[in-house]
Amino acid sequence: MRARVISNLCIKGSYYKLTIKPSTSIRAIAGQFLMIRPAAYQAFYEPLLPRPFSIHRLSPDGNLEILYKVVGKGTAILARCGNNDEIDFLGPLGNGFPVRLTKGSSGEILIVAGGIGVAPMLYLTESLRASCPEKRVIVFEGGRETVDLLCVEELKKIATEVILATQDGSTGIKGYVTEALEWYLHKRSSEMQATVYACGPNPMLKRIAEIVYPLNVDTYFSLEATMACGIGLCMGCAVKRKGGGYFLVCKDGPVFRGETIDFDF
Amino acid sequence: MPDLSIEIAGIKLRNPVLLASGTAGYGEDIARYCDLNRVGAIITKGIALKPTPGNPPPRICETPAGMLNAIGLPNVGVDTFIKENIPFLKKFDTRVIVNIFGATVDEYGEVAGSFTGVEGVHGLEVNISCPNIKEGGIAFGTDLEATRRVVRTVRRSTTLPVIIKLSPNVTDIIPFAMVCKDEGADAISMINTLLGMSIDTETWKPRLANITGGLSGPAIKPVAVRMVWQVYNAVDIPIIGMGGITTTGDAVEFFLAGTSAVAVGTANFLNPNVSIEIIDGLGRYLEERGIDSIRGLIGAVKI
Ligand SMILES: Cc1cc2nc3c(=O)[nH]c(=O)nc-3n(C[C@H](O)[C@H](O)[C@H](O)COP(=O)(O)OP(=O)(O)OC[C@H]3O[C@@H](n4cnc5c(N)ncnc54)[C@H](O)[C@@H]3O)c2cc1C
Ligand SMILES: Cc1cc2nc3c(=O)[nH]c(=O)nc-3n(C[C@H](O)[C@H](O)[C@H](O)COP(=O)(O)O)c2cc1C
Ligand code: FES
């Protein structure tokens, strides 16, 4: 599908927000992603493959927002796209986060975002707020330093509480976001129910899986993998499945129940 | 309208643009983006006797104008494939070529034999050139005697058209094409991926868990075109050409070098509808030049 760039702005540091208008209207749920290729660079094969990005938000006027961090070739080229440039994309792809939780359960919702993993979590927080208005929603956001904490003000407006962590201690708790989660979980009774939604680097997800293992907690993790196609053709985006075999992140995920993933890859 | 139809290995194709094995799965996933009724044929992801899980991740990495893959041929096994995947493919008015592989010569024969009488299968493509599995694969495709034994065994095991997929990882590919012809193969397809490797300069580790992988995409096109041209001039056997085909121009180049059909692989990952665009593009290319059939291009390079 084709889309036109409405705006593409540096928010801070190496973080950008891209807003595109698709040629036809799109409906998507939080946690779904797009495979993106700027049209102007296609003839050069550099980079060759499209890149996966979470849908950050859908605006009421039908625009799609992507929040991204420049880390290499593909994202550097994306950052160079200007207004009205054309972008080819596939999507929305993947399953997305489940947001209809059992009503009336005492559990709270814990959302954990590491670095650019926050990209799909604002929309997720909004969706959960709408689908489970009676539940407490606690957001844990972590980054290396203050500049790596995005969407904090927006999250504070909708979440019950936002707990921040930075590795250099410049904002919030000093340490990993998983330590903040651990600290929070230890304060409460281990019988208490909770649902954890997490997106971030795989080591972060692995640590969360370890932390919640003895507790009464459901986990939904959005996983990352190198992708070539994003639609189940190449079988390149495999992650190990507990008990043997593999999942394809693009097709079976990107959201998985934490206990189904073997993180020792 | 110029005539794009072609018959290869006794299989009548509506047009000469195929989907390459391993880049279109078993059809389901690509069908949402690409009208399978319009492609010349789909060559399915490799199938073996028993299900296999494939290699650990990371399985792919991008390289300049190409990619390395070490997927390791995950497959559902021949029984499941026939029961669950063929019925889906039968819904389309297209040709289905099943790509097969085995760990031993006998296994190749057995897999090939399993498709006897299976409705909806029009031919077999025999992968003797996968660089990513320990047994079978490339070990057969880079050894003339092993190639001979596999082709002979498969030929005896089936009445379906047999297409042998050759490895480019040899010094001289012509003898391999000759062996295929001698042993009764109906056509050859070439090229499979080129063995490659990439190292992360931060971690000093290979970028694939399998260490080495197969290179595909635009980067390998000149190698493929050269090999097609060599075989076309030396061996009288129809060729299905592939290796980096991404545009109509790329496909034309392969026909001029001597292929009777082409297959689109890695380019499906950039645009799953690209094969249709190439089919339309070929029609226009011929029309603009007043050429009435795709056959007018085959081997027509002016030397
Ligand atoms: C389902 C899914 C959703 C995603 N959503 C987003 C999103 O919303 N916003 C966003 O910014 N990114 C997101 N990503 C990650 C994004 O796809 C990669 O950052 C991007 O592909 C990198 O491309 P590049 O060409 O810039 O980097 P490359 O040139 O490919 O790589 C440059 C360097 O960055 C490293 N790198 C590559 N990919 C990643 C990665 N995923 N994480 C950390 N380091 C990496 C490489 O190892 C290399 O050292 C998502 C990934 C997936 C699978
Ligand atoms: C991800 C991937 C998976 C592949 N799987 C198979 C396979 O199962 N069997 C096979 O014979 N070839 C397989 N191939 C090789 C392709 O069919 C093709 O020969 C090769 O990629 C060159 O063409 P291309 O550059 O257009 O991709 C695979 C290629 C890729 C990139
Ligand atoms: S990215 Fe190709 S199968 Fe998932």
XYZ file of C-alpha atoms and ligand atoms in Angstrom:
656
model
C 0.000 0.000 0.000
C 1.034 3.581 -0.582
C 1.058 6.385 1.951
C 2.125 10.003 1.907
C 4.283 11.596 4.587
C 2.357 14.215 6.536
C 5.233 14.991 8.872
C 8.475 13.424 10.024
C 9.961 15.201 12.997
C 12.835 14.651 15.383
C 11.340 14.594 18.875
C 14.657 14.521 20.697
C 18.029 12.790 20.412
C 17.736 10.078 17.776
C 13.973 9.656 18.198
C 11.549 10.607 15.447
C 7.834 10.640 14.887
C 6.555 9.868 11.401
C 2.957 10.605 10.438
C 1.659 9.129 7.189
C -1.652 9.205 5.381
C -2.494 5.836 3.801
C -4.322 5.794 0.478
C -7.115 3.773 2.097
C -8.207 3.907 5.701
C -6.631 1.513 8.177
C -7.946 -0.084 11.349
C -5.477 -1.601 13.729
C -5.108 -2.748 17.304
C -2.248 -1.896 19.629
C 0.821 -4.049 19.046
C 0.300 -4.537 15.327
C 3.056 -3.365 13.020
C 3.819 -2.188 9.506
C 6.575 -3.136 7.077
C 7.838 0.154 5.683
C 9.897 1.127 2.620
C 10.353 4.729 1.485
C 9.582 4.823 -2.257
C 12.456 7.103 -3.269
C 15.128 4.625 -2.195
C 13.726 1.469 -3.747
C 15.744 1.662 -6.937
C 19.032 1.613 -5.009
C 18.478 -1.586 -2.994
C 20.110 0.138 -0.019
C 18.646 -0.950 2.220
C 17.041 -3.786 0.313
C 14.455 -4.993 2.772
C 11.507 -3.180 4.337
C 11.689 -2.506 8.080
C 9.137 -3.394 10.757
C 7.683 -0.640 12.965
C 4.906 -0.760 15.515
C 1.876 1.382 14.964
C 2.348 4.122 17.518
C -1.063 5.648 17.131
C -3.948 6.036 14.732
C -5.149 9.574 14.564
C -8.854 10.355 14.224
C -8.290 11.730 10.699
C -6.986 8.371 9.509
C -3.260 9.046 9.762
C -0.797 6.487 11.055
C 1.938 7.454 13.482
C 5.261 5.673 13.884
C 7.681 6.419 16.704
C 11.178 5.327 15.823
C 14.804 5.474 16.827
C 17.562 5.897 14.259
C 19.889 2.917 14.725
C 21.164 2.098 11.226
C 20.725 2.422 7.465
C 16.982 1.880 7.206
C 16.010 4.202 10.018
C 18.512 6.847 8.858
C 16.854 6.874 5.442
C 13.426 7.023 7.015
C 14.567 10.059 9.002
C 15.440 11.784 5.723
C 11.918 11.468 4.296
C 10.209 14.815 3.902
C 6.610 15.955 3.746
C 4.665 14.526 0.801
C 7.263 11.813 0.132
C 5.746 8.448 -0.712
C 6.118 5.431 1.513
C 5.203 1.854 0.647
C 3.954 -0.270 3.485
C 2.250 -3.535 4.318
C -0.058 -3.765 7.267
C -1.391 -3.685 9.832
C 0.405 -6.985 10.423
C 0.570 -9.429 13.302
C -1.780 -10.200 16.159
C -1.468 -7.216 18.519
C -2.119 -7.157 22.256
C -5.342 -8.634 23.651
C -7.168 -5.883 25.508
C -10.408 -7.582 26.550
C -9.530 -8.986 29.954
C -11.897 -10.834 32.240
C -14.079 -8.279 33.964
C -14.141 -7.883 37.702
C -10.915 -9.752 38.414
C -8.868 -8.062 41.077
C -5.811 -7.904 38.905
C -4.063 -4.771 37.885
C -2.504 -4.044 34.550
C 1.256 -3.554 34.447
C 2.724 -2.141 31.262
C 6.485 -2.364 30.833
C 8.319 -0.461 28.100
C 12.056 -0.543 27.488
C 13.545 2.160 25.256
C 11.825 2.472 21.897
C 9.631 -0.432 23.074
C 7.335 2.322 24.309
C 6.218 2.879 20.697
C 3.103 0.635 20.795
C 2.466 1.121 24.534
C 0.716 4.480 24.490
C -1.987 3.173 22.171
C -2.125 0.010 24.287
C -2.608 2.037 27.470
C -5.406 3.987 25.810
C -7.070 0.793 24.579
C -6.866 -0.880 27.988
C -8.219 2.225 29.663
C -11.208 2.041 27.340
C -11.789 -1.718 27.594
C -11.116 -2.129 31.350
C -11.963 1.250 32.906
C -12.238 -0.285 36.382
C -8.670 -1.559 36.467
C -5.538 0.119 37.737
C -2.999 0.614 34.943
C 0.611 1.058 36.045
C 3.188 1.917 33.379
C 6.888 1.178 33.898
C 9.121 2.915 31.447
C 12.875 2.558 31.293
C 15.751 3.888 29.238
C 19.459 4.434 29.363
C 19.109 8.110 30.217
C 16.400 10.755 30.405
C 16.454 11.366 26.649
C 15.384 7.748 26.126
C 12.104 8.220 27.994
C 9.372 9.032 25.487
C 5.651 9.745 25.774
C 5.951 10.288 29.543
C 3.511 13.192 29.723
C 0.918 11.462 27.525
C 1.188 8.282 29.591
C 0.814 10.197 32.849
C -2.497 11.590 31.596
C -4.076 8.171 31.068
C -2.313 5.696 33.375
C -3.045 5.322 37.080
C 0.654 5.674 37.747
C 3.848 5.958 35.692
C 7.073 4.623 37.192
C 10.273 5.671 35.440
C 13.746 4.154 35.532
C 17.021 5.206 33.939
C 20.306 3.375 33.998
C 22.212 6.556 34.805
C 19.681 7.588 37.442
C 18.979 10.929 35.775
C 15.220 10.351 36.030
C 13.247 8.043 38.311
C 14.686 4.874 39.775
C 18.351 4.220 38.984
C 18.593 0.906 37.190
C 16.731 -1.242 34.725
C 13.004 -0.977 34.262
C 12.800 -4.640 35.276
C 14.201 -3.698 38.696
C 11.402 -1.170 39.062
C 8.886 -3.871 38.197
C 10.486 -6.298 40.630
C 10.416 -3.723 43.417
C 6.772 -2.985 42.724
C 5.751 -6.649 42.668
C 7.563 -7.361 45.930
C 5.568 -4.655 47.708
C 2.309 -6.437 47.045
C 0.954 -9.844 48.020
C 2.286 -12.599 45.781
C -1.250 -14.003 45.398
C -2.489 -10.862 43.728
C -3.374 -11.192 40.101
C -1.902 -9.012 37.419
C -1.511 -8.862 33.683
C 1.842 -7.708 32.378
C 2.200 -6.253 28.892
C 5.777 -5.681 27.803
C 7.705 -4.444 24.790
C 11.437 -3.915 24.641
C 14.694 -5.715 23.995
C 14.578 -9.490 24.340
C 16.857 -9.558 27.450
C 14.310 -7.307 29.191
C 11.497 -9.688 28.304
C 13.524 -12.642 29.477
C 14.112 -10.952 32.847
C 10.400 -10.189 33.226
C 9.581 -13.820 32.504
C 11.940 -14.823 35.331
C 10.535 -12.249 37.749
C 6.888 -13.181 37.288
C 7.455 -16.937 37.019
C 6.495 -17.689 40.678
C 3.638 -15.162 40.699
C 0.001 -15.180 39.659
C 0.630 -13.073 36.599
C -0.291 -13.323 32.914
C 2.254 -11.944 30.463
C 1.946 -10.645 26.939
C 5.279 -9.844 25.306
C 5.845 -8.119 21.999
C 8.989 -9.697 20.560
C 11.561 -8.406 18.136
C 13.260 -10.379 15.405
C 15.077 -9.541 12.216
C 12.472 -9.639 9.475
C 12.716 -9.803 5.720
C 9.056 -9.987 4.652
C 6.846 -9.462 7.720
C 4.116 -11.687 6.259
C 5.237 -15.291 6.754
C 7.074 -15.857 3.471
C 10.752 -16.023 4.436
C 10.574 -17.861 7.804
C 13.457 -15.657 8.911
C 11.893 -14.187 12.053
C 11.942 -17.339 14.166
C 12.027 -17.352 17.964
C 12.346 -20.492 20.054
C 9.195 -21.949 21.426
C 9.146 -23.602 24.849
C 9.112 -27.334 24.377
C 10.734 -27.270 20.937
C 10.255 -25.753 17.543
C 9.869 -22.127 16.594
C 7.332 -19.356 16.270
C 7.444 -16.815 13.482
C 7.328 -13.384 15.104
C 5.602 -11.733 12.141
C 2.863 -14.310 11.735
C 2.382 -16.004 15.110
C 3.134 -12.749 16.971
C 4.620 -10.267 17.497
C 2.712 -10.646 20.795
C 3.162 -13.928 22.652
C 2.265 -15.198 26.094
C 5.561 -15.017 27.964
C 5.507 -18.624 29.146
C 5.425 -19.960 25.579
C 8.816 -18.474 24.644
C 12.191 -20.074 25.252
C 14.436 -17.077 25.817
C 17.690 -19.028 25.708
C 18.408 -18.201 22.101
C -1.165 -8.830 -26.826
C 2.142 -10.680 -27.087
C 2.102 -14.366 -26.209
C 3.666 -14.952 -22.787
C 2.765 -18.637 -22.565
C 5.485 -21.209 -22.539
C 5.807 -24.953 -22.082
C 8.674 -26.107 -19.929
C 9.379 -29.654 -18.778
C 6.035 -30.562 -20.315
C 4.229 -28.108 -18.020
C 2.111 -25.549 -19.854
C 2.492 -22.171 -18.202
C 0.212 -19.180 -18.760
C 3.269 -16.991 -18.478
C 6.919 -17.591 -17.651
C 7.024 -15.872 -14.235
C 7.153 -18.229 -11.270
C 7.387 -17.747 -7.527
C 10.713 -19.155 -6.302
C 10.862 -21.845 -3.664
C 11.146 -20.644 -0.074
C 9.943 -17.150 -0.859
C 6.219 -17.810 -1.215
C 5.687 -20.458 1.481
C 2.970 -22.932 0.592
C 0.951 -20.158 -1.015
C -1.391 -19.116 1.805
C 0.464 -16.074 3.035
C 1.368 -14.584 -0.311
C -2.125 -15.148 -1.763
C -3.410 -12.169 0.233
C -1.074 -9.870 -1.699
C -0.529 -11.596 -5.032
C -3.198 -13.125 -7.275
C -1.964 -16.685 -7.648
C -4.331 -17.151 -10.603
C -2.058 -14.870 -12.548
C 1.421 -16.277 -11.868
C 2.912 -18.848 -14.214
C 3.455 -21.256 -11.338
C 4.216 -21.354 -7.670
C 7.202 -23.380 -6.543
C 6.492 -24.321 -2.945
C 8.855 -24.179 0.032
C 11.027 -27.321 0.268
C 9.314 -30.498 1.450
C 10.950 -33.573 2.956
C 9.676 -36.928 4.151
C 9.449 -35.890 7.807
C 8.765 -32.512 9.436
C 11.867 -30.499 10.387
C 11.989 -27.373 12.601
C 14.673 -25.360 10.792
C 17.702 -23.541 12.193
C 17.971 -21.442 15.360
C 17.809 -17.633 15.019
C 19.163 -15.317 13.786
C 18.317 -16.893 10.443
C 18.644 -13.879 8.157
C 20.669 -10.716 7.775
C 20.756 -8.002 5.185
C 23.868 -7.446 3.067
C 24.573 -4.882 0.321
C 21.756 -5.280 -2.240
C 21.033 -8.726 -0.897
C 20.452 -10.914 2.105
C 21.919 -13.991 3.704
C 19.632 -16.716 4.931
C 20.138 -19.889 6.874
C 16.523 -20.848 7.392
C 17.435 -24.534 7.413
C 14.426 -25.820 5.470
C 11.706 -25.992 8.105
C 8.969 -28.113 6.598
C 5.708 -29.771 7.593
C 6.551 -33.151 6.068
C 5.143 -34.659 2.934
C 1.975 -36.183 4.470
C 0.760 -32.987 6.109
C 1.685 -31.028 3.005
C -0.437 -33.224 0.759
C -3.333 -33.270 3.221
C -3.385 -29.628 4.277
C -1.503 -27.452 1.810
C -2.194 -28.914 -1.627
C -5.990 -28.457 -1.268
C -5.458 -24.716 -0.776
C -3.234 -24.463 -3.844
C -5.726 -26.436 -5.926
C -8.202 -23.591 -5.574
C -6.103 -21.495 -7.921
C -5.893 -21.696 -11.662
C -2.131 -21.958 -11.670
C 0.600 -24.585 -11.839
C 2.076 -26.034 -8.684
C 5.664 -27.200 -8.675
C 6.656 -28.890 -5.435
C 10.222 -28.336 -4.246
C 11.617 -31.431 -2.513
C 14.769 -32.351 -0.611
C 16.116 -35.302 1.328
C 18.967 -36.343 3.599
C 19.835 -39.414 1.539
C 19.494 -40.441 -2.086
C 16.773 -42.914 -1.147
C 14.879 -40.246 0.719
C 14.843 -38.052 -2.400
C 13.312 -40.971 -4.250
C 10.760 -41.603 -1.546
C 9.616 -37.963 -1.346
C 9.370 -37.793 -5.126
C 7.338 -41.009 -5.175
C 4.873 -39.642 -2.611
C 3.493 -37.224 -5.185
C 2.524 -39.875 -7.697
C -1.162 -39.482 -8.438
C -1.546 -36.437 -6.180
C -3.963 -34.161 -7.954
C -2.914 -30.535 -8.182
C 0.827 -31.166 -8.427
C 2.244 -30.427 -11.859
C 5.936 -30.999 -11.356
C 8.782 -31.482 -8.914
C 11.745 -29.226 -8.355
C 14.538 -31.146 -6.685
C 16.703 -29.054 -4.364
C 20.217 -30.469 -4.420
C 21.709 -27.126 -3.561
C 20.565 -25.832 -0.178
C 23.642 -24.501 1.609
C 22.051 -24.518 5.052
C 21.441 -28.081 6.065
C 24.050 -30.488 7.317
C 22.952 -33.511 5.366
C 21.753 -33.530 1.823
C 21.330 -30.226 0.106
C 24.526 -28.789 -1.204
C 26.503 -31.963 -0.533
C 24.631 -33.489 -3.473
C 24.644 -30.448 -5.679
C 28.400 -29.907 -5.621
C 29.382 -33.513 -6.296
C 28.815 -34.802 -9.823
C 28.349 -38.436 -8.853
C 25.949 -37.569 -6.039
C 23.991 -35.360 -8.432
C 23.796 -38.255 -10.873
C 22.484 -40.631 -8.220
C 19.841 -38.193 -6.976
C 18.585 -37.359 -10.471
C 18.518 -41.023 -11.477
C 16.645 -42.049 -8.327
C 14.091 -39.249 -8.576
C 13.591 -39.929 -12.288
C 12.801 -43.579 -11.532
C 10.464 -42.664 -8.685
C 8.049 -40.405 -10.526
C 6.312 -39.776 -13.803
C 5.897 -36.094 -12.953
C 8.104 -33.555 -14.727
C 11.439 -33.352 -12.886
C 13.319 -30.073 -12.552
C 16.709 -30.137 -10.857
C 17.731 -27.049 -8.906
C 21.427 -26.486 -9.349
C 23.935 -24.974 -6.950
C 26.069 -22.033 -8.070
C 28.722 -23.032 -5.535
C 30.796 -24.942 -8.095
C 33.657 -23.894 -10.357
C 32.026 -25.170 -13.521
C 28.273 -25.673 -13.586
C 28.069 -27.127 -17.112
C 28.913 -30.742 -16.171
C 26.135 -30.650 -13.563
C 23.598 -29.537 -16.148
C 24.855 -32.292 -18.468
C 24.380 -34.940 -15.803
C 20.802 -33.730 -15.277
C 20.101 -34.055 -18.976
C 21.784 -37.475 -19.236
C 19.757 -38.815 -16.336
C 16.454 -37.717 -17.817
C 15.637 -34.508 -15.973
C 13.092 -32.411 -17.882
C 14.536 -29.038 -16.944
C 16.917 -27.349 -14.557
C 16.424 -24.330 -12.362
C 19.274 -22.096 -11.409
C 20.586 -20.561 -9.321
C 20.114 -21.400 -5.708
C 21.813 -19.101 -3.197
C 25.549 -18.455 -3.097
C 27.313 -19.494 0.085
C 28.212 -16.400 2.106
C 29.050 -15.066 5.545
C 28.741 -11.793 7.440
C 30.366 -10.748 10.730
C 29.126 -8.164 13.249
C 32.064 -5.832 13.879
C 30.765 -4.853 17.342
C 30.372 -8.351 18.752
C 32.867 -10.108 16.421
C 30.260 -12.824 15.979
C 28.794 -14.159 12.735
C 25.486 -12.449 12.023
C 23.790 -15.804 11.449
C 23.530 -18.521 14.087
C 24.409 -21.023 11.369
C 27.622 -18.991 10.753
C 27.270 -19.212 6.956
C 24.185 -18.732 4.834
C 22.903 -18.389 1.306
C 23.178 -15.055 -0.489
C 20.212 -13.956 -2.585
C 18.763 -10.785 -4.070
C 19.993 -8.243 -6.655
C 23.609 -8.756 -5.537
C 23.742 -12.235 -7.115
C 22.055 -11.431 -10.414
C 25.213 -11.107 -12.562
C 26.455 -14.474 -11.306
C 23.127 -16.077 -12.154
C 22.938 -14.503 -15.613
C 26.464 -15.649 -16.403
C 25.735 -19.226 -15.322
C 22.462 -19.356 -17.271
C 24.234 -18.160 -20.397
C 26.994 -20.757 -19.982
C 24.531 -23.618 -19.573
C 22.241 -22.404 -22.365
C 25.131 -22.520 -24.788
C 26.469 -25.879 -23.691
C 23.536 -28.124 -22.765
C 20.224 -28.696 -24.521
C 17.887 -28.528 -21.541
C 15.268 -25.894 -20.657
C 16.262 -23.514 -17.867
C 14.170 -21.790 -15.210
C 16.301 -18.797 -14.258
C 16.419 -17.018 -10.906
C 18.752 -14.959 -8.796
C 17.985 -11.363 -7.885
C 15.104 -10.787 -10.282
C 13.344 -7.676 -8.977
C 12.200 -5.767 -12.086
C 10.946 -6.499 -15.592
C 14.390 -5.586 -16.918
C 15.992 -8.207 -14.690
C 13.642 -10.858 -16.073
C 14.358 -9.797 -19.668
C 18.070 -10.188 -18.986
C 17.541 -13.812 -17.957
C 15.512 -14.588 -21.089
C 18.183 -13.039 -23.284
C 20.781 -15.183 -21.503
C 18.754 -18.289 -22.290
C 16.075 -19.101 -19.712
C 12.643 -20.322 -20.788
C 11.059 -19.094 -17.568
C 12.091 -17.041 -14.559
C 11.373 -17.233 -10.845
C 11.100 -14.320 -8.449
C 12.537 -14.942 -4.973
C 13.838 -12.364 -2.534
C 11.959 -9.587 -4.359
C 8.707 -11.033 -2.964
C 9.900 -9.855 0.447
C 10.123 -6.266 -0.794
C 6.802 -6.389 -2.590
C 4.697 -9.565 -2.534
C 2.908 -8.443 -5.701
C 6.105 -7.891 -7.702
C 5.678 -11.046 -9.829
C 2.402 -9.665 -11.228
C 4.105 -6.355 -11.984
C 6.845 -8.239 -13.840
C 4.287 -10.249 -15.847
C 2.571 -7.029 -16.926
C 5.951 -5.447 -17.569
C 7.054 -8.310 -19.829
C 3.873 -7.948 -21.894
C 4.561 -4.247 -22.351
C 8.237 -4.849 -23.116
C 7.395 -7.216 -25.961
C 4.563 -5.064 -27.259
C 6.702 -1.931 -27.403
C 9.261 -3.794 -29.490
C 6.790 -5.563 -31.738
C 7.872 -9.001 -30.536
C 4.922 -11.392 -30.611
C 6.124 -14.047 -28.171
C 8.354 -14.347 -25.146
C 10.090 -17.123 -27.068
C 11.568 -14.390 -29.231
C 13.813 -13.363 -26.321
C 15.178 -16.721 -25.252
C 18.931 -16.843 -25.720
C 18.779 -13.813 -28.028
C 21.698 -11.953 -26.446
C 23.855 -10.463 -29.204
C 27.438 -11.514 -28.722
C 7.448 -6.096 15.293
C 8.507 -5.031 15.396
C 8.136 -3.742 15.730
C 9.095 -2.732 15.811
N 8.686 -1.477 16.132
C 9.586 -0.478 16.180
C 9.161 0.861 16.471
O 7.998 1.127 16.661
N 10.117 1.832 16.505
C 11.449 1.556 16.273
O 12.259 2.464 16.318
N 11.859 0.307 16.020
C 10.970 -0.714 15.953
N 11.401 -1.990 15.665
C 12.821 -2.205 15.409
C 13.158 -1.733 14.013
O 12.551 -2.571 13.066
C 14.681 -1.744 13.811
O 15.253 -0.812 14.654
C 15.040 -1.411 12.384
O 14.697 -2.470 11.541
C 16.516 -1.137 12.251
O 16.789 -0.878 10.890
P 18.085 -0.105 10.439
O 18.261 -0.355 8.999
O 18.027 1.302 10.879
O 19.215 -0.795 11.266
P 20.246 -1.862 10.710
O 21.180 -1.180 9.758
O 19.498 -3.039 10.246
O 20.989 -2.177 12.032
C 21.859 -1.183 12.619
C 22.269 -1.620 13.976
O 21.128 -1.652 14.821
C 20.968 -2.925 15.360
N 19.564 -3.244 15.329
C 18.843 -3.625 14.245
N 17.592 -3.897 14.594
C 17.531 -3.675 15.915
C 16.513 -3.805 16.860
N 15.317 -4.262 16.516
N 16.778 -3.475 18.131
C 18.006 -3.052 18.492
N 19.020 -2.934 17.634
C 18.774 -3.247 16.381
C 21.723 -3.855 14.461
O 22.182 -5.006 15.139
C 22.869 -3.004 14.006
O 23.920 -3.021 14.919
C 10.466 -3.022 15.584
C 10.837 -4.323 15.264
C 9.887 -5.321 15.178
C 10.308 -6.695 14.823
C 14.569 -17.086 2.658
C 14.844 -17.996 1.499
C 14.415 -19.328 1.538
C 14.668 -20.193 0.481
N 14.227 -21.496 0.559
C 14.447 -22.338 -0.489
C 13.948 -23.689 -0.473
O 13.262 -24.108 0.456
N 14.246 -24.496 -1.520
C 14.966 -24.060 -2.606
O 15.210 -24.823 -3.521
N 15.414 -22.792 -2.647
C 15.175 -21.913 -1.628
N 15.629 -20.614 -1.706
C 16.366 -20.152 -2.903
C 15.478 -19.377 -3.867
O 14.435 -20.177 -4.364
C 16.291 -18.798 -5.030
O 16.873 -19.855 -5.751
C 17.398 -17.873 -4.593
O 17.001 -17.114 -3.466
C 17.857 -16.918 -5.703
O 16.806 -16.096 -6.154
P 16.488 -14.618 -5.580
O 17.774 -13.870 -5.580
O 15.456 -14.064 -6.502
O 15.972 -14.812 -4.194
C 15.378 -19.726 -0.647
C 15.785 -18.384 -0.704
C 15.527 -17.520 0.340
C 15.994 -16.091 0.253
S 9.621 -11.876 8.479
Fe 9.444 -13.262 6.852
S 8.415 -14.891 7.837
Fe 8.447 -13.415 9.397
